[in-house]
Coordinates of C-alpha atoms in Angstrom, one line a residue:
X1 CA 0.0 0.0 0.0
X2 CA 2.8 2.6 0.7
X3 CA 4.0 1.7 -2.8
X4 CA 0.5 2.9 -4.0
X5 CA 0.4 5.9 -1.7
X6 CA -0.4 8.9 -4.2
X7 CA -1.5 6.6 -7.1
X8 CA -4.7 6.4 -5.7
X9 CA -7.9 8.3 -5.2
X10 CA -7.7 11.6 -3.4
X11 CA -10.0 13.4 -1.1
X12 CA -10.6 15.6 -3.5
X13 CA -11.1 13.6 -6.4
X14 CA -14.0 11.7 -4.1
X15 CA -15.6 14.5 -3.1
X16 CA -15.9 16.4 -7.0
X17 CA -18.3 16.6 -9.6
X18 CA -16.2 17.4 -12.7
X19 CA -12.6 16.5 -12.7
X20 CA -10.4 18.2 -14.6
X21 CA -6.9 16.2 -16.3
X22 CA -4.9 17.7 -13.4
X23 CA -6.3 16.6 -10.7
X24 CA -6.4 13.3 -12.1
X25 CA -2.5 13.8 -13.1
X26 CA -1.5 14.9 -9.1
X27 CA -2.9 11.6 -8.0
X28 CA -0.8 10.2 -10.0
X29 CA -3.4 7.1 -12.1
X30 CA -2.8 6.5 -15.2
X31 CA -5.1 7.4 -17.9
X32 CA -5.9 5.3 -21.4
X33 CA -7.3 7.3 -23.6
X34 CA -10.0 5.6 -25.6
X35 CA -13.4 7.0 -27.3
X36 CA -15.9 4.5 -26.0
X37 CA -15.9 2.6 -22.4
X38 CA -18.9 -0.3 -21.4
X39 CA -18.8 -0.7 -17.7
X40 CA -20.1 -4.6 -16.8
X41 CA -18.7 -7.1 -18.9
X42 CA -21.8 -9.0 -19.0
X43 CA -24.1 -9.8 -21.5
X44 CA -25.3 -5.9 -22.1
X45 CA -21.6 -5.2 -22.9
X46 CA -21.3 -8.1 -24.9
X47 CA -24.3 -7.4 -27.2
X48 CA -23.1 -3.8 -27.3
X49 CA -19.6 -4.5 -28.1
X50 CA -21.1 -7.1 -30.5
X51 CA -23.2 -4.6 -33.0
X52 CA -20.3 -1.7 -32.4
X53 CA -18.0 -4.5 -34.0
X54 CA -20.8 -5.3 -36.7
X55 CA -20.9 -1.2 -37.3
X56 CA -17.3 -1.0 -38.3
X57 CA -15.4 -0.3 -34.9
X58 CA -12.4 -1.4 -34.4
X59 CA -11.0 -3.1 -31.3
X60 CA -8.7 -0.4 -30.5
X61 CA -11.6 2.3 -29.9
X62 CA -13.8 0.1 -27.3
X63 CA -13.0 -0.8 -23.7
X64 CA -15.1 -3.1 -21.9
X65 CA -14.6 -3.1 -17.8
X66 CA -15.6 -5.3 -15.5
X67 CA -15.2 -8.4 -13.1
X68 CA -16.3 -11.2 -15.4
X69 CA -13.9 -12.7 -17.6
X70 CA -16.7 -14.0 -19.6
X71 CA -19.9 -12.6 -20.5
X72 CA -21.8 -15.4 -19.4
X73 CA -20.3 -16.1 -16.2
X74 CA -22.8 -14.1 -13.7
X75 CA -25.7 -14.9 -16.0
X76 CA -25.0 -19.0 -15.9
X77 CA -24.0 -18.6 -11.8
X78 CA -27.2 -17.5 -11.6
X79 CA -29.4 -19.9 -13.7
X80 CA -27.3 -22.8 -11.8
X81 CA -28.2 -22.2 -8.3
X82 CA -31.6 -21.2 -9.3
X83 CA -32.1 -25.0 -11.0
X84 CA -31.5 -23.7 -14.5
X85 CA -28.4 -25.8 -15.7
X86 CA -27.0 -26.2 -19.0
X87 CA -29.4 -28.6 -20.0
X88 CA -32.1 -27.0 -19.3
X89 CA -34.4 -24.6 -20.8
X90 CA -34.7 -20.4 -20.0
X91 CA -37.1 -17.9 -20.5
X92 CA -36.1 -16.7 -23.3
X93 CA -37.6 -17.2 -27.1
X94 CA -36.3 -18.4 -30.1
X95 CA -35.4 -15.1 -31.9
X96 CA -33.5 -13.7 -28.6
X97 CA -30.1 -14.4 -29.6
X98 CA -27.5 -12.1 -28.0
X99 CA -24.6 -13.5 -30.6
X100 CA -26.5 -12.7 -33.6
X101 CA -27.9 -9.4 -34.4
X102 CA -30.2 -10.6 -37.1
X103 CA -32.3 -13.1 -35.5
X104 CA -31.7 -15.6 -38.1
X105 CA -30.9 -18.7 -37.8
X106 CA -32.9 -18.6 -34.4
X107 CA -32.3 -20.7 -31.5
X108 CA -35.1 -23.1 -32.8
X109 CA -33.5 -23.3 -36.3
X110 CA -30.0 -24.2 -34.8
X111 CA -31.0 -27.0 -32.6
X112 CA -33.2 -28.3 -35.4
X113 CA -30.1 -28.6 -37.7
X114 CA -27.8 -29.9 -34.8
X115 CA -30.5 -32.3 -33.5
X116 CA -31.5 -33.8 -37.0
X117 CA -35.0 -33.0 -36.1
X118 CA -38.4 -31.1 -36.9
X119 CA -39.3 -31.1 -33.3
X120 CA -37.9 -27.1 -32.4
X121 CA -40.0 -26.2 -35.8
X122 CA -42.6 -27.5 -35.5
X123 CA -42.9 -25.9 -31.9
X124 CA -42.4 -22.4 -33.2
X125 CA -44.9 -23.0 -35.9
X126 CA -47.6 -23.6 -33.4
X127 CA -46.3 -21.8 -30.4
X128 CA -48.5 -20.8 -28.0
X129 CA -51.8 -22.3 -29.4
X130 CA -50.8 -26.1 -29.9
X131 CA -47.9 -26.1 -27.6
X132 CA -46.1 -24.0 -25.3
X133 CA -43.0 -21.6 -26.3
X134 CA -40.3 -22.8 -27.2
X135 CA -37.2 -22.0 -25.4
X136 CA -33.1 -22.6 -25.9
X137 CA -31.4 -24.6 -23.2
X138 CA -29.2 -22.3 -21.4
X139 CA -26.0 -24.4 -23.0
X140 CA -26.7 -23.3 -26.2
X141 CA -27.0 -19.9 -25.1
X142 CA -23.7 -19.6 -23.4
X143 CA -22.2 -21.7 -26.5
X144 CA -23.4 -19.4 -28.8
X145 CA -21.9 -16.9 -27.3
X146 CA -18.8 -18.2 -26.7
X147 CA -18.5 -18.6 -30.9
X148 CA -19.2 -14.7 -30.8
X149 CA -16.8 -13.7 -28.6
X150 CA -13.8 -15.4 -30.7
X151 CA -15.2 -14.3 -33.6
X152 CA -15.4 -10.3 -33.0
X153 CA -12.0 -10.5 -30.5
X154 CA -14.4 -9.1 -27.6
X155 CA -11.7 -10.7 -25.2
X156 CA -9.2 -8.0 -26.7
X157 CA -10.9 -4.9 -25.3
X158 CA -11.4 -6.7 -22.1
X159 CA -9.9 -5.0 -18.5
X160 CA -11.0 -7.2 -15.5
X161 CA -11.8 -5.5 -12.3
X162 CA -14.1 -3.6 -10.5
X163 CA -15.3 0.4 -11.6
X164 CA -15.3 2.5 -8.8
X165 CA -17.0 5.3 -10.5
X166 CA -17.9 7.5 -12.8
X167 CA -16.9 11.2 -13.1
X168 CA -17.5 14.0 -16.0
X169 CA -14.2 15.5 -17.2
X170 CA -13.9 19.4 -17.7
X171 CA -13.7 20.2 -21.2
X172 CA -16.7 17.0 -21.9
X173 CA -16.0 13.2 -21.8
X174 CA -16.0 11.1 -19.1
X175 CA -13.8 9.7 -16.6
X176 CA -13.7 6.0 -15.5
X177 CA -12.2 4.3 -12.7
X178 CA -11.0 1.1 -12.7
X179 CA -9.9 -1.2 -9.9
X180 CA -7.9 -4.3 -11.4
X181 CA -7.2 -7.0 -9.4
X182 CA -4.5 -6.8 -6.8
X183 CA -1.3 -7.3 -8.1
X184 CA -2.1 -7.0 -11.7
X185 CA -1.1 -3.4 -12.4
X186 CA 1.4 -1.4 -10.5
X187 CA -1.6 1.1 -9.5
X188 CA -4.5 0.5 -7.7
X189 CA -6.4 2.1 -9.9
X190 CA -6.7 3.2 -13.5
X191 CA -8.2 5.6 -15.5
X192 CA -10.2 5.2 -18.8
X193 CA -11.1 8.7 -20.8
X194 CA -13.6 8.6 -23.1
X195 CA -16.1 10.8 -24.5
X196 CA -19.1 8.1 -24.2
X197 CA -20.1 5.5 -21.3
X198 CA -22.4 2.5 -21.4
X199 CA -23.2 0.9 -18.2
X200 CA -24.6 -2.4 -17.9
X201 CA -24.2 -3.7 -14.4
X202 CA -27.0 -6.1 -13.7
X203 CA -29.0 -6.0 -10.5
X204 CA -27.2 -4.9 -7.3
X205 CA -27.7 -7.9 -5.0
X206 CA -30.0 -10.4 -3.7
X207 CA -32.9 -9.7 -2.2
X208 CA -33.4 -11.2 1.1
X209 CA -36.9 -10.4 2.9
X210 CA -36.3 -8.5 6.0
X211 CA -37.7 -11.6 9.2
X212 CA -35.0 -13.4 6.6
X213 CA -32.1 -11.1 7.6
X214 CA -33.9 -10.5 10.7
X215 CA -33.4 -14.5 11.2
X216 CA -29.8 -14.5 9.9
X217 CA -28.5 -11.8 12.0
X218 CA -30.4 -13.0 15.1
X219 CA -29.3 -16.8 15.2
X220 CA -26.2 -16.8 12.4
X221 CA -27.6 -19.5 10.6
X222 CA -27.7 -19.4 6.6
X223 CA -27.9 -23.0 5.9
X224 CA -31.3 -23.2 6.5
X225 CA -32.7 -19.7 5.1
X226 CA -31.4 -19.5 1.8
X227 CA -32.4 -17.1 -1.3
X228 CA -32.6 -19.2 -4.4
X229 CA -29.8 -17.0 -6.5
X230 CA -27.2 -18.3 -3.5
X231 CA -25.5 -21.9 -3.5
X232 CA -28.0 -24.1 -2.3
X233 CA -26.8 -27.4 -3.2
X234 CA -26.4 -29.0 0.5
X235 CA -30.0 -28.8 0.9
X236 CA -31.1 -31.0 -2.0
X237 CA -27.9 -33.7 -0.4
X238 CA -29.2 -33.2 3.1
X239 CA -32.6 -34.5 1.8
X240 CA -31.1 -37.4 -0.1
X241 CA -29.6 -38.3 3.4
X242 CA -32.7 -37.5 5.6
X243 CA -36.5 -37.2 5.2
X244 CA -37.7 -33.4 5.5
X245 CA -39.9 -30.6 5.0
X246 CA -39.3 -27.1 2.8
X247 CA -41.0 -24.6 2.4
X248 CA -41.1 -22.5 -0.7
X249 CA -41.5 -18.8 -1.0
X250 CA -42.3 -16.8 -4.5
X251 CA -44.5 -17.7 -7.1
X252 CA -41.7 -16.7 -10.4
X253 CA -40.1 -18.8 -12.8
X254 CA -36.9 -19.7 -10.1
X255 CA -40.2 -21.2 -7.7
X256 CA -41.3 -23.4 -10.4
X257 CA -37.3 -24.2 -11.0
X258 CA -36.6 -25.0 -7.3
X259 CA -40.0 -27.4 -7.0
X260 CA -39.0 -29.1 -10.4
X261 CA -35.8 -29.7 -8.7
X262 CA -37.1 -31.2 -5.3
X263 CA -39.5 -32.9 -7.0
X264 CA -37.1 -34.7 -9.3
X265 CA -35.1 -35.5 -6.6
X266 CA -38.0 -37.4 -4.9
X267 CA -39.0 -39.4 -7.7
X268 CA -35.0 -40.5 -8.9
X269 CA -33.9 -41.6 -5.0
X270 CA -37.5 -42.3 -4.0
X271 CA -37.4 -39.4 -0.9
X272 CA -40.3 -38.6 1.5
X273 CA -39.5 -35.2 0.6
X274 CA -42.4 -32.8 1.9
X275 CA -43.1 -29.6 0.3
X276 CA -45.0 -26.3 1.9
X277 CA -45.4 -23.5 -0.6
X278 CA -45.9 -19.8 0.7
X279 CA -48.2 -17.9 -1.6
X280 CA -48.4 -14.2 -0.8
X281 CA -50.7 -13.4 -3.0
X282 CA -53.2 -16.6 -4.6
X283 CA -54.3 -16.7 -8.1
X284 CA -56.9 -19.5 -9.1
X285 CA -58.1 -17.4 -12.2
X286 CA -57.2 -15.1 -15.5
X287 CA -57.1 -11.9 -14.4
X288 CA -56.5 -8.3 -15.8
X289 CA -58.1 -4.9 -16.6
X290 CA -60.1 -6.1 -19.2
X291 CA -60.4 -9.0 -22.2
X292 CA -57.3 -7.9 -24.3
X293 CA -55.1 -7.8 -21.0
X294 CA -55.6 -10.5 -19.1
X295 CA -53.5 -13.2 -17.9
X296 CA -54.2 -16.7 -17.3
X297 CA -54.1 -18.3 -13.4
X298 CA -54.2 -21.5 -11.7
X299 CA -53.6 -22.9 -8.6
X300 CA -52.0 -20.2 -6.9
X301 CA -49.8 -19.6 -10.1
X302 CA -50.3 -16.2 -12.6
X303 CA -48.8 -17.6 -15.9
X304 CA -46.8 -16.2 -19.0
X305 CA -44.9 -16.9 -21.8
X306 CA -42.1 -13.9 -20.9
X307 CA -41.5 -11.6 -18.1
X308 CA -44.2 -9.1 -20.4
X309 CA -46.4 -9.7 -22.8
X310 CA -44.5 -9.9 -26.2
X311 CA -45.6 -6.8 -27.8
X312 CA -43.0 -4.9 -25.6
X313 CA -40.5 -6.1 -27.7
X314 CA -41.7 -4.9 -31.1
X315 CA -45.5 -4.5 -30.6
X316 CA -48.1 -1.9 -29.8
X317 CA -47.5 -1.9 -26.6
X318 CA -43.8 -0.9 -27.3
X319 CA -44.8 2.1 -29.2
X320 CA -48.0 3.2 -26.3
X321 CA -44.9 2.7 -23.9
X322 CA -42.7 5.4 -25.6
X323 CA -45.2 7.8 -25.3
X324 CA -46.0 7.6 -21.7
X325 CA -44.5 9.7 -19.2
X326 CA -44.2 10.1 -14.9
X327 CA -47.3 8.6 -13.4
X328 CA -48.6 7.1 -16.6
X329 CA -45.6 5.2 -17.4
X330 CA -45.4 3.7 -13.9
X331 CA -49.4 2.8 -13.9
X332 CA -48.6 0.7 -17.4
X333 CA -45.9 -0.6 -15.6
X334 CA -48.3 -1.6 -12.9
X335 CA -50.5 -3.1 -14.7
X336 CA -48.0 -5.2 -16.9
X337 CA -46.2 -6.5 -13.9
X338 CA -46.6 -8.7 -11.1
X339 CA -45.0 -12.1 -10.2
X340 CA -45.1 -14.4 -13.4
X341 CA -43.7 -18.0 -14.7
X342 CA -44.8 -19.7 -18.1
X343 CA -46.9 -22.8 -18.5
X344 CA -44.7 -25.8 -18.2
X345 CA -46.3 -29.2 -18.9
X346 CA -43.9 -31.3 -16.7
X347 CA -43.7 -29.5 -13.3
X348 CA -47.5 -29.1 -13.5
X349 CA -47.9 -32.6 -13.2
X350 CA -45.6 -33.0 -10.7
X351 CA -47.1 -30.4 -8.6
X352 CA -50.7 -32.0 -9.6
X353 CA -49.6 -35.6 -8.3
X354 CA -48.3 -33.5 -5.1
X355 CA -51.8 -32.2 -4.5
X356 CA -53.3 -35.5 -4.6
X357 CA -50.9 -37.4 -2.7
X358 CA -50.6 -34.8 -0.2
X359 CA -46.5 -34.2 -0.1
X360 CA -47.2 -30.6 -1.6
X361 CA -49.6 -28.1 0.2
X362 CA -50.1 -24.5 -0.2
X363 CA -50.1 -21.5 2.4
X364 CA -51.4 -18.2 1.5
X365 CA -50.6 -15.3 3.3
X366 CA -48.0 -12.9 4.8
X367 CA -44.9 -14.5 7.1
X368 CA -44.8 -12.1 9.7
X369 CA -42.1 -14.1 12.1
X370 CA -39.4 -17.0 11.9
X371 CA -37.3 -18.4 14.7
X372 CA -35.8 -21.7 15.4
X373 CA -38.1 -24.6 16.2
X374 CA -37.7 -25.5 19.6
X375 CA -37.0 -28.9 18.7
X376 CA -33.7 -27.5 17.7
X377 CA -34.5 -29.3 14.4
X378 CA -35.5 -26.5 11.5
X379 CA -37.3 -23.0 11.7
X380 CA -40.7 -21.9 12.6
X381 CA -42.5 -19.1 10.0
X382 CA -45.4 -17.0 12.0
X383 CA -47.6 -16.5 8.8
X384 CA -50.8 -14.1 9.1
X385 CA -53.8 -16.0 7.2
X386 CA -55.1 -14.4 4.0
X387 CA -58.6 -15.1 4.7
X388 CA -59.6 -14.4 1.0
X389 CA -57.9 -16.8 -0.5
X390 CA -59.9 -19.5 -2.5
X391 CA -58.7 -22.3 -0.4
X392 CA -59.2 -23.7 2.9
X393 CA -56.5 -22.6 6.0
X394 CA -57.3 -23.5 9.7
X395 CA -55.6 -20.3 12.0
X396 CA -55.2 -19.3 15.4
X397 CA -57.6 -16.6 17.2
X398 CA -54.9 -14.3 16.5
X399 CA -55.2 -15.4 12.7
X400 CA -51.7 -17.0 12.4
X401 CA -50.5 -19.8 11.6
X402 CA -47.1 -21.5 12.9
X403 CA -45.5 -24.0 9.6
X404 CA -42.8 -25.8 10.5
X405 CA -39.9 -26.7 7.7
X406 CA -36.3 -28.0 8.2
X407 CA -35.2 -25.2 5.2
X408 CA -36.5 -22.7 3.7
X409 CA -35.7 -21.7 0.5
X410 CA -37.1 -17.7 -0.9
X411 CA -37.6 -17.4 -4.1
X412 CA -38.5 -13.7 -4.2
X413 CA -36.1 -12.7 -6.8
X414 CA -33.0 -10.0 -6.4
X415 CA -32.4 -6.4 -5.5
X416 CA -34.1 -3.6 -7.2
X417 CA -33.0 -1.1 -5.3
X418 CA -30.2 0.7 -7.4
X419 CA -28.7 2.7 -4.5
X420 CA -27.4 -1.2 -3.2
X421 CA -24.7 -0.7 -6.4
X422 CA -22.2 1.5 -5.3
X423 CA -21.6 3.1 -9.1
X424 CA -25.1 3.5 -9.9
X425 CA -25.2 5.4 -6.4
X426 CA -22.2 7.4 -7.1
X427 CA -23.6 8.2 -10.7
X428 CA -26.9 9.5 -9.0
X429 CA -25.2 11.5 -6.4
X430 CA -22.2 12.9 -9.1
X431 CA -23.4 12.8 -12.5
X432 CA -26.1 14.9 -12.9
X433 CA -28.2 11.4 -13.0
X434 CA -31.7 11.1 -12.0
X435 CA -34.6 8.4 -11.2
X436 CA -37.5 7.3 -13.1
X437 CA -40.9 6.9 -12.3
X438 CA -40.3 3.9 -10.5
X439 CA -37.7 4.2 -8.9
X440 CA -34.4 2.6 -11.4
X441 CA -32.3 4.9 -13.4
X442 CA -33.6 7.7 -15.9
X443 CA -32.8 7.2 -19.3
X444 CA -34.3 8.7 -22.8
X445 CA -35.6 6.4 -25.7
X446 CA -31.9 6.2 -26.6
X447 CA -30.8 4.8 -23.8
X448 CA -29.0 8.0 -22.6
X449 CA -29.1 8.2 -19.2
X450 CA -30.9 11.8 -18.9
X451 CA -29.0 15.0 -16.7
X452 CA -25.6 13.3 -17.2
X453 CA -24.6 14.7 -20.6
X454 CA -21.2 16.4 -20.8
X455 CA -19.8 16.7 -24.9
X456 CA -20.6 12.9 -24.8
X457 CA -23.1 10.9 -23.3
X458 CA -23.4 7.9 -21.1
X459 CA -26.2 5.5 -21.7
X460 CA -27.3 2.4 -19.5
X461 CA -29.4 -0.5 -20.5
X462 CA -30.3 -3.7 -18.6
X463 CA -32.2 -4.0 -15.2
X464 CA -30.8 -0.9 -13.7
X465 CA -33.2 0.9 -16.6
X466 CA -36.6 -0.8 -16.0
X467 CA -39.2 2.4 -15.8
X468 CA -37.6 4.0 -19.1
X469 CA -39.5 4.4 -22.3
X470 CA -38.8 0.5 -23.0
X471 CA -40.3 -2.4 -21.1
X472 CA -38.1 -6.0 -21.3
X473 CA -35.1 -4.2 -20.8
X474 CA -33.6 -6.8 -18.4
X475 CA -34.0 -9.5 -21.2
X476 CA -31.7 -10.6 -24.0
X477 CA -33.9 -9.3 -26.4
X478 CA -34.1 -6.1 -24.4
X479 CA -30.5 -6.0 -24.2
X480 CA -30.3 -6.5 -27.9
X481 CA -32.9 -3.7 -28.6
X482 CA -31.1 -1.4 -26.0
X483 CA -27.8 -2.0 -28.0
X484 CA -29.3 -1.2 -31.4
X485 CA -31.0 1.8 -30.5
X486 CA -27.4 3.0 -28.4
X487 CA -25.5 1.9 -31.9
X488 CA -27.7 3.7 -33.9
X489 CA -27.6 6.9 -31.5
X490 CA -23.3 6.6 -31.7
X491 CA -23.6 6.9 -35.6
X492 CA -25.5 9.5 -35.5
X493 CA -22.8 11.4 -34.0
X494 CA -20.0 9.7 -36.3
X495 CA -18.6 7.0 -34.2
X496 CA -19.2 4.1 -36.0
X497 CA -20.8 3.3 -39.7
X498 CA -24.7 3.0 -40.0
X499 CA -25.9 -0.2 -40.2
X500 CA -27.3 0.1 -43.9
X501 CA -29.1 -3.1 -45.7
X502 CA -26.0 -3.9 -47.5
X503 CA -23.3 -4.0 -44.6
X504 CA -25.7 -5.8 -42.6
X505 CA -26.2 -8.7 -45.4
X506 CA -22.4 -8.4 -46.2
X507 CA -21.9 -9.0 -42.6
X508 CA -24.4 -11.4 -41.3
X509 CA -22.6 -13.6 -44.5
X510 CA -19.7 -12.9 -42.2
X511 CA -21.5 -14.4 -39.2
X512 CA -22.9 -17.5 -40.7
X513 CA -19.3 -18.2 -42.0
X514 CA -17.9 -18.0 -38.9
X515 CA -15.5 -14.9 -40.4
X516 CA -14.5 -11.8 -38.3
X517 CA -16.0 -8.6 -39.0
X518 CA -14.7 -6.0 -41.3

């Protein structure tokens, strides 16, 4: 640390708004000097990197910042401790394909060439009438992108590390600050200047319910609380070695993941594996505004192809959503939202067979406590009755319920909050960046993230945007939209080549031969 003393951050440089070269020079970090930065290095760079590439950049003018060596890494963490392996299938349709621009071959048309089979096209011909939507296994996914990656040298502009933050730069441009991993540079930190900034960060954290961290805090015991996006592996082997309850809370896609997984588990080693599922809110029926936006329900479940209906993506409802602003925006938003998952044939059976045999039972309601059985064996949640609810509950005078489990595993989803990122915090309190109407960062219908202009701009896309003028942002068609519309904005001002018909046929040719861009 002494040998870093003075190559670091300064009070001074903390504490200011608009830095100007000098003060950046008496603290003595280095500066690259390179026109456009993307601070993440997951998929959202990725796809942006990706279509800059495709637009005639050259590696030498991008710079792409963050802790992932691979695009894919936080993404597949993720999908594997939420029960979404490589083998299986996400949420995500067959035209979403982060490594190819165009759309074409689709996910569907790939498999159906590598499998030898009809099967993936015939689904997409009939999708959602005759058969559900069809969705790539995450493998391919991350395979796919791992071809894209070689082919457009996206490992070239890569700088590994953590950004510390984001400052504008007197005279326009931005600064970036970079903190690569200890021992790799002679400086603790480093400073990219460039005149534009895309951030891409992903969500800030998980999101543990408060009598969860109330529990963890209390009794320092996170084996048998666990969020879903957090290793969670030795429960599933604790069960294989002992008979036990679990109870399930969250009604999304990683709910229907987790019970798919217990309940495979029961079945393959023939477990007495009991299952209590925590509803907060009950659905047992479509439900919407009115006929053209309504969505299906059942058994507790509210169901859906996507995260939003598909016209977000390139629909109506895309073009109504541009329009909207303030309390408007966040009312659509409202009404669009809510806990989803998509109809899936094979854990609805299972959870069918549950019902009957009685190993899978239902709670609605709101856990108002949790503490240690007295036992000593598992954890007791306090849930409050929902009265309302279509089905039948036996309570307590005080209208409570005491359900024990040996784990419990919450399914609730991750932080939204973007103060819990430390950049996006420092960007709102330093940039000139602002909030939107509910509550994520503020950013125009190109992406730009709105007050922090300075003779460049800096745009965000990905969950930290969802409230903007584009719903499915936190998708990888959203990601790909956000990326196009960025693209388009950055040759508008001269950094890159527009995409005209003919480059993009000359260079989708590229693509399908597996040839580097020109």
């Amino acid at each position: 640390m002494a040998a870093d003393r003075g190559r670091d951050l300064t009070a001074e440089l903390v504490d200011t708004d608009i830095w100007d070269d000098g003060m950046v020079r008496a603290a003595g970090i280095p500066v690259v000097d390179i026109p456009f930065v993307t601070v993440g290095s997951g998929i959202g760079s990725f796809v942006t990197v990706d279509y800059l590439r495709i637009s005639g950049v050259p590696l030498d003018r991008i710079a792409v910042l963050g802790p992932q060596d691979v695009p894919w890494r936080s993404y597949e963490y993720l999908t594997k401790v939420s029960q979404i392996p490589r083998t299986e299938r996400l949420r995500s349709d067959s035209s979403s394909t982060p490594d190819n621009i165009w759309g074409f071959p689709s996910y569907a048309v790939r498999e159906a060439i590598s499998t030898k089979s009809i099967k993936p096209l015939w689904n997409v011909a009939v999708e959602p009438i005759f058969a559900n939507y069809y969705t790539p296994t995450a493998g391919h996914a991350f395979e796919s992108m791992e071809r894209e990656c070689r082919r457009i040298g996206y490992l070239q502009c890569l700088h590994t590390g953590q950004v510390r933050m984001i400052r504008r730069r007197a005279g326009g441009g931005y600064y970036t600050i970079l903190t690569p991993p200890a021992g790799s540079s002679p400086t603790r930190r480093i400073a990219f200047r460039s005149q534009w900034v895309h951030v891409a960060v992903g969500y800030p954290g998980i999101k543990l319910l408060p009598d969860l961290q109330t529990f963890r805090r209390t009794y320092r015991d996170p084996g048998r609380i666990v969020n879903a996006y957090e290793p969670h592996e030795h429960i599933y082997q604790a069960l294989q070695h002992r008979s036990g309850t679990v109870m399930i809370r969250g009604a999304g896609i990683v709910a229907s993941r987790v019970l798919q997984r217990l309940i495979d588990d029961r079945d393959k080693y023939g477990l007495q594996t009991q299952i209590v599922h925590l509803f907060r809110t009950y659905v047992d029926k479509s439900h919407g505004p009115h006929a053209f936006m309504r969505r299906k329900g059942k058994d507790g479940w509210a169901y859906q192809g996507f995260n939003y209906p598909k016209s977000v993506w390139g629909g109506q409802l895309k073009a109504r959503m541009r329009t909207l602003e303030g309390h408007e925006r966040a009312d659509a938003y409202k009404q669009m939202g809510g806990t989803n998952t998509p109809v899936r044939d094979d854990w609805q059976e299972q959870l069918a067979r549950g019902r009957r045999e009685g190993w899978y039972r239902v709670a609605v309601g709101k856990a108002v406590g949790l503490e240690p059985a007295t036992s000593g064996s598992g954890v007791v949640t306090t849930v409050a009755v929902d009265n309302d609810a279509p089905v039948s509950q036996q309570a307590a005078a005080d209208g409570t319920v005491d359900i024990h489990a040996d784990y419990v595993i919450d399914c609730t989803g991750l932080e939204a909050d973007v103060r819990e990122h430390r950049l996006l915090a420092d960007l709102l309190d330093h940039s000139g960046a602002g909030i939107n109407p509910i509550g994520r960062m503020d950013v125009a219908r190109n992406f730009e993230l709105i007050g922090s202009r300075n003779g460049g701009k800096i745009y965000a896309s990905g969950s930290a945007t969802l409230g903007g003028y584009f719903p499915g942002v936190d998708t990888f068609l959203g990601l790909q939209i956000a990326a196009l519309e960025i693209v388009d904005d950055l040759a508008a001002q001269g950094f890159c080549k527009k995409l005209t018909p003919a480059r993009s046929t000359a260079q989708w040719w590229r693509w399908l031969r597996d040839k580097g861009v020109d």
